[in-house]
Tab-separated table of N, CA and C in Angstrom:
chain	number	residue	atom	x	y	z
A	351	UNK	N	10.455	-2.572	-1.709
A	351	UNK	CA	9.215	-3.178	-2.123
A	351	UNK	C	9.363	-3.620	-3.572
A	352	UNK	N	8.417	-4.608	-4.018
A	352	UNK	CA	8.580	-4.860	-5.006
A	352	UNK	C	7.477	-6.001	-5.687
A	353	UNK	N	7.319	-6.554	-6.994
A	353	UNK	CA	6.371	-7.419	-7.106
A	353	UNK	C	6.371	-8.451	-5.926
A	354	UNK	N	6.786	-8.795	-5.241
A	354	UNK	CA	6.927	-9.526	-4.184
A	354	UNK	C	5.885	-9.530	-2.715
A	355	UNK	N	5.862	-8.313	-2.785
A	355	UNK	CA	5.584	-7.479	-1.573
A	355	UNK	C	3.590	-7.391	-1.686
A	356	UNK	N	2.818	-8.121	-0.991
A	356	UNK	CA	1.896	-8.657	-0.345
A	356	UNK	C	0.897	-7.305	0.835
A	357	UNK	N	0.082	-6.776	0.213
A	357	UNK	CA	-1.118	-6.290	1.466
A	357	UNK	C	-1.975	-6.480	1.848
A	358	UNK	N	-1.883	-6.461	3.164
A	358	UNK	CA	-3.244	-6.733	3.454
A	358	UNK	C	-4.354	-5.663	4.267
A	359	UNK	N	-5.076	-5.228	3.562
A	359	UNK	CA	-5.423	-3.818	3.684
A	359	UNK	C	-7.052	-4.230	4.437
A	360	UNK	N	-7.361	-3.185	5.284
A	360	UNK	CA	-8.357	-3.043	5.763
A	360	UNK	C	-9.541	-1.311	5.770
A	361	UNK	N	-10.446	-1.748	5.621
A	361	UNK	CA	-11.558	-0.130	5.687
A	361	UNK	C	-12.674	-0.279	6.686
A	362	UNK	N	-12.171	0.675	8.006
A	362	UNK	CA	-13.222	1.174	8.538
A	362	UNK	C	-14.402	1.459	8.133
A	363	UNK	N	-15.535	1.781	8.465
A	363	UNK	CA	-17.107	2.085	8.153
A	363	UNK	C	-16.758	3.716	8.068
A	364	UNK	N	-15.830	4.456	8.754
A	364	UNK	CA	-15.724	5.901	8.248
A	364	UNK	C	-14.641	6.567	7.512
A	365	UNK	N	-13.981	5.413	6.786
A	365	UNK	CA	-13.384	5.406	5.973
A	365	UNK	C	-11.641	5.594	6.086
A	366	UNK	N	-11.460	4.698	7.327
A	366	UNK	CA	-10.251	5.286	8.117
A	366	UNK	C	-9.569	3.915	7.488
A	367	UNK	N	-7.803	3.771	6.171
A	367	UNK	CA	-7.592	2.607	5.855
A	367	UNK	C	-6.470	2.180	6.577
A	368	UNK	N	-5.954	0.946	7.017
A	368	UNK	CA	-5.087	0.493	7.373
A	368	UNK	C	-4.883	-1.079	6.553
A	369	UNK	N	-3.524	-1.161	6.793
A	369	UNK	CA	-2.797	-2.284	6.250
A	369	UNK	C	-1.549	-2.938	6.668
A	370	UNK	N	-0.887	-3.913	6.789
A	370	UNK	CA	0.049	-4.391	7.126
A	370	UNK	C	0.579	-4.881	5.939
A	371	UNK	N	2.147	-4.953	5.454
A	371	UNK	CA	2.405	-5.779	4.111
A	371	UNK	C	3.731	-6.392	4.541
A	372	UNK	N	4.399	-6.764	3.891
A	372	UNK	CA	5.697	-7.879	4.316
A	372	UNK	C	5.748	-8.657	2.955
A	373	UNK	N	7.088	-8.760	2.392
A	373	UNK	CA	7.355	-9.528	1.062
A	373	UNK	C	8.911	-8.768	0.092
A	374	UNK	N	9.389	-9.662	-0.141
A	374	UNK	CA	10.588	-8.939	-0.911
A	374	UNK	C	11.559	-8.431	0.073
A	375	UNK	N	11.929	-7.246	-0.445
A	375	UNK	CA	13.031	-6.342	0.606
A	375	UNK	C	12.606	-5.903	1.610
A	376	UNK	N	10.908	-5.938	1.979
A	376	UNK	CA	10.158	-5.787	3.776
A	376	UNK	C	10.061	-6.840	4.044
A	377	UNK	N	10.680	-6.259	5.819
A	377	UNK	CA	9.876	-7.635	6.341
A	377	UNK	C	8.900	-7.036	7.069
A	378	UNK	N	8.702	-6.174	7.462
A	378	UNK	CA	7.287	-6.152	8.507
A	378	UNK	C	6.920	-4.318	8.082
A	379	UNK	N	5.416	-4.100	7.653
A	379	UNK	CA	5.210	-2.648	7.299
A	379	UNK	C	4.077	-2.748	7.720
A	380	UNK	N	3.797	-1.411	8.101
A	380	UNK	CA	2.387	-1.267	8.319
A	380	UNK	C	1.733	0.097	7.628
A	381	UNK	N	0.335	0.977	7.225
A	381	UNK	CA	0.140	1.473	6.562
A	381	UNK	C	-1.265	2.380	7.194
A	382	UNK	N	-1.305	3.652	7.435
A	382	UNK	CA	-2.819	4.453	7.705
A	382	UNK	C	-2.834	5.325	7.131
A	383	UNK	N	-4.129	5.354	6.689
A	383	UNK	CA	-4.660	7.063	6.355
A	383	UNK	C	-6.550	6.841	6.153
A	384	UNK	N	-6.775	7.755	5.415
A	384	UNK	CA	-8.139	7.649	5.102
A	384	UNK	C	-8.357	7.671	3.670
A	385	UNK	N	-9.733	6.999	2.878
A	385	UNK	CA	-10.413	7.096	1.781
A	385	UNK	C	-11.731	8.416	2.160
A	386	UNK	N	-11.919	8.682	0.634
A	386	UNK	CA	-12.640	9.859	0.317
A	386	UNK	C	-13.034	8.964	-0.993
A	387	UNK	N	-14.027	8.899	-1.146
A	387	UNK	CA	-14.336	8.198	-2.524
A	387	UNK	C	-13.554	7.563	-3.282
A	388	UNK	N	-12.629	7.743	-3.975
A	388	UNK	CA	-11.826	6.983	-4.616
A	388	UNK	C	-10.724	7.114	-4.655
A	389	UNK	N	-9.952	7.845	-3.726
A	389	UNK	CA	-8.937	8.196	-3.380
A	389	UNK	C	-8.224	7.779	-1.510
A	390	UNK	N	-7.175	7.336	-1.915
A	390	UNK	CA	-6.701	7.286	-0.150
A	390	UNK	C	-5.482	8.063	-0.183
A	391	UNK	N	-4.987	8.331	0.847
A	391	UNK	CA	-3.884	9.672	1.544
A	391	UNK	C	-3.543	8.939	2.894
A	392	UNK	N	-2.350	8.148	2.870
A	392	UNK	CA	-1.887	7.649	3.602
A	392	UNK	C	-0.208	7.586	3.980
A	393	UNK	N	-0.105	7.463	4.932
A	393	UNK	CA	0.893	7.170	5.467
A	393	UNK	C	2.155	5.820	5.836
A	394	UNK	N	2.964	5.532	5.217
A	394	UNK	CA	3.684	3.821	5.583
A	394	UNK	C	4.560	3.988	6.383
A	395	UNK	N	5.417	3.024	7.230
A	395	UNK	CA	6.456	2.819	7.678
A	395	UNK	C	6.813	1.459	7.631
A	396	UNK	N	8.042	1.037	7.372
A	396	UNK	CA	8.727	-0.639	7.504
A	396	UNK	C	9.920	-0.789	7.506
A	397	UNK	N	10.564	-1.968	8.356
A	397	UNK	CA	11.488	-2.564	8.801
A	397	UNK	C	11.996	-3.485	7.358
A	398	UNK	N	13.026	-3.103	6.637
A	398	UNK	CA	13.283	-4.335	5.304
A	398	UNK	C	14.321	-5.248	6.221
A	399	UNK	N	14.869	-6.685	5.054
A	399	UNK	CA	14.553	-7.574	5.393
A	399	UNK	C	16.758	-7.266	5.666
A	400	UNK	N	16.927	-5.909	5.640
A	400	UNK	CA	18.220	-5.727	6.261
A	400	UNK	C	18.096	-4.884	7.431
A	401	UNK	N	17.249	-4.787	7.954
A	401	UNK	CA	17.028	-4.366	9.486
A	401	UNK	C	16.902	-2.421	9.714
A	402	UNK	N	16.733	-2.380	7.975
A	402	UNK	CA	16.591	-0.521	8.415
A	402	UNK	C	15.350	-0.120	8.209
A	403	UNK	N	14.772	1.061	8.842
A	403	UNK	CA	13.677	1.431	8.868
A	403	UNK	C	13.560	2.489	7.844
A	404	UNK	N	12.425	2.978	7.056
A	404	UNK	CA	12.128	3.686	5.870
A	404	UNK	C	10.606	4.164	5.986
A	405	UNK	N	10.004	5.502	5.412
A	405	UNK	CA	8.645	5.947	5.963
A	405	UNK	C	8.383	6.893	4.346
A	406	UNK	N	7.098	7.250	4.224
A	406	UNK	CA	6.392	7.678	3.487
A	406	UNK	C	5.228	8.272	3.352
A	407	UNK	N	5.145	8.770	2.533
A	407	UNK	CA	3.729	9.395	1.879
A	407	UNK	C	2.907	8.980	0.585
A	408	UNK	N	1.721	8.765	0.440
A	408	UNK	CA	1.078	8.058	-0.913
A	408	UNK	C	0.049	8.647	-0.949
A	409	UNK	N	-0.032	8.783	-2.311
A	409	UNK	CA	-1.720	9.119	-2.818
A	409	UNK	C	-2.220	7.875	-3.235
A	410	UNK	N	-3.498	7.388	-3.455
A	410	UNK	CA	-3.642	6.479	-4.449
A	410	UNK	C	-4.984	6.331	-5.103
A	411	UNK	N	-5.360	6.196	-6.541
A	411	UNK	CA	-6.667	6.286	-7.063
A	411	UNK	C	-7.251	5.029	-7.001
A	412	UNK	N	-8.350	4.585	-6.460
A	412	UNK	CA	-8.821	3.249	-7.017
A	412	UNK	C	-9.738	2.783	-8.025
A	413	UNK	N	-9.320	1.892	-8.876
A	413	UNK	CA	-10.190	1.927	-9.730
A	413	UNK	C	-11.016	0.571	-9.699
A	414	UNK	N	-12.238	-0.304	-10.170
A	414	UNK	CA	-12.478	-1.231	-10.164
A	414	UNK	C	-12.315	-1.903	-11.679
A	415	UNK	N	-11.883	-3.275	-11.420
A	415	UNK	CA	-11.531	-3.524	-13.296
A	415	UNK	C	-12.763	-4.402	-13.278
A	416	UNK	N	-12.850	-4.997	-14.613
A	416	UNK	CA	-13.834	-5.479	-15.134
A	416	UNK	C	-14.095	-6.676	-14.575
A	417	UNK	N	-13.075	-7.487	-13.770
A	417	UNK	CA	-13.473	-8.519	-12.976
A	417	UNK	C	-13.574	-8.302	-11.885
A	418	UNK	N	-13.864	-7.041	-11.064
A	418	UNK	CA	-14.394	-6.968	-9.959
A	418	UNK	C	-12.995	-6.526	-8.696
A	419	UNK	N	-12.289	-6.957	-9.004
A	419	UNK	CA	-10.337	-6.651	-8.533
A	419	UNK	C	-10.243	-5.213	-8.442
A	420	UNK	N	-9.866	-4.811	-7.234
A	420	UNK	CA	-9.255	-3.175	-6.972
A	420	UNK	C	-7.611	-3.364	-7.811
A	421	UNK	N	-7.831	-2.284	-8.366
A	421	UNK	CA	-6.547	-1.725	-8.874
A	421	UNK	C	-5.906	-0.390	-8.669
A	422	UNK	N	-5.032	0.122	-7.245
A	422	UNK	CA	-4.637	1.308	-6.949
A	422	UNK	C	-3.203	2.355	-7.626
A	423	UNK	N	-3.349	2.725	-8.518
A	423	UNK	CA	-2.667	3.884	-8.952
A	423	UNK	C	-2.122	4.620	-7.997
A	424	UNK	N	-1.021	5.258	-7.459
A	424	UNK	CA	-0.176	5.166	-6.156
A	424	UNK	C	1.025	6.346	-6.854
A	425	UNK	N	0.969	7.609	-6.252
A	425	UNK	CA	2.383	8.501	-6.059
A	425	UNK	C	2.426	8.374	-4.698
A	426	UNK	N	3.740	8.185	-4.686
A	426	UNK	CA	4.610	7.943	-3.505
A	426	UNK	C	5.964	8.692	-3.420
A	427	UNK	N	5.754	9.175	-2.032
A	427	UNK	CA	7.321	10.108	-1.800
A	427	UNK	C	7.878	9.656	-0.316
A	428	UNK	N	8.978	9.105	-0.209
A	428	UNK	CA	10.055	8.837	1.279
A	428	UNK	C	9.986	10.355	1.783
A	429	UNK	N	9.501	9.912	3.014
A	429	UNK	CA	9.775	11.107	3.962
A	429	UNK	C	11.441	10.535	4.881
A	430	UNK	N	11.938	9.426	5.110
A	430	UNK	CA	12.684	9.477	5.505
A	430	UNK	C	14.335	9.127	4.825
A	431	UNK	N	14.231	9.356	3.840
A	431	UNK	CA	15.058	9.230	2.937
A	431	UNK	C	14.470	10.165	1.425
A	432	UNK	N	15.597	10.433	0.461
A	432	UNK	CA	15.275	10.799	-0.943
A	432	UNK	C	14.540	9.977	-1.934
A	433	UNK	N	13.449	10.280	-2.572
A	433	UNK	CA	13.368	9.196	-3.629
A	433	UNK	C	11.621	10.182	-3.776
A	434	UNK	N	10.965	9.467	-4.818
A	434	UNK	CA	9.334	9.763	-5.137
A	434	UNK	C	9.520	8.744	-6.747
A	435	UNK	N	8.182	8.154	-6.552
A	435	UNK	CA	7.976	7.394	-7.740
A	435	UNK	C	6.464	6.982	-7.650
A	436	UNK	N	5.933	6.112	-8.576
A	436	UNK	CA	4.621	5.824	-8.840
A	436	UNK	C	4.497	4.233	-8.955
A	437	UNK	N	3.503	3.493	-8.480
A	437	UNK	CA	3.427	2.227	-8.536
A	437	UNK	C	2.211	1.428	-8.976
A	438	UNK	N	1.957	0.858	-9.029
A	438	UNK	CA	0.351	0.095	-9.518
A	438	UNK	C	0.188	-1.302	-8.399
A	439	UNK	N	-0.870	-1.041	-7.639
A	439	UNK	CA	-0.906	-1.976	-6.567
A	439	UNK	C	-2.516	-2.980	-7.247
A	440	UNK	N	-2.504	-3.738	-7.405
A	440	UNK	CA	-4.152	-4.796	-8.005
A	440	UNK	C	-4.094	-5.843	-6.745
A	441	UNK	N	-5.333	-5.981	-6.613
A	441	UNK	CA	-5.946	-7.019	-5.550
A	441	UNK	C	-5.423	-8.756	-6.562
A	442	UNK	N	-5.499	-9.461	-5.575
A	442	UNK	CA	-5.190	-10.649	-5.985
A	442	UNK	C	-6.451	-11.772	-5.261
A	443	UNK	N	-6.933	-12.376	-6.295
A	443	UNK	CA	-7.796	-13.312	-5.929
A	443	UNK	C	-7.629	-14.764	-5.077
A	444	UNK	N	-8.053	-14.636	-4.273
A	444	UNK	CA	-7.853	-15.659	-3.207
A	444	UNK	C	-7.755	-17.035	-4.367
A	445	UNK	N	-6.820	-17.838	-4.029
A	445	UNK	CA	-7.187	-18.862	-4.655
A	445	UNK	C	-8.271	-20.219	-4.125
A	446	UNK	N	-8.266	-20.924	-5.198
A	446	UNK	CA	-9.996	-22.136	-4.565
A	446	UNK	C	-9.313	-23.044	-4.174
């Protein structure tokens, strides 16, 4: 993953989130867990764009910025491989 890498995230009415993303070194991911107020606890898995599969765990805080844009604060740990790191995920405004 990387600046490259594109979500498109969705929220149930009981707070159940899902997402699909694809961009950069993925080509096809998908993403569940649930929100609790400002927090989500979710789960990923994806296919990169060399044909191996890779899975995970994330926390993430959301915050709202001053123009209205989600900005998610994100620890992340591979469950199917070694690694844990932290990322910054921001909404991107549709363009006009």
């Amino acid at each position: 993953m990387g600046d490259e890498t594109y979500f498109e995230y969705r929220e149930d009415p009981d707070g159940v989130v899902h997402a699909k993303y694809e961009g950069g070194s993925v080509r096809l991911g998908y993403l569940v867990g649930t929100r609790v107020g400002d927090e989500l606890d979710f789960r990923y898995t994806h296919v990169t764009s060399e044909r191996l599969t890779a899975s995970g765990q994330c926390r993430s805080r959301i915050k709202v910025l001053d123009d209205g844009r989600l900005r998610m604060q994100e620890t992340w740990e591979w469950t199917s491989q070694s690694g844990a790191g932290s990322s910054v995920i921001e909404e991107v405004q549709p363009e006009s």
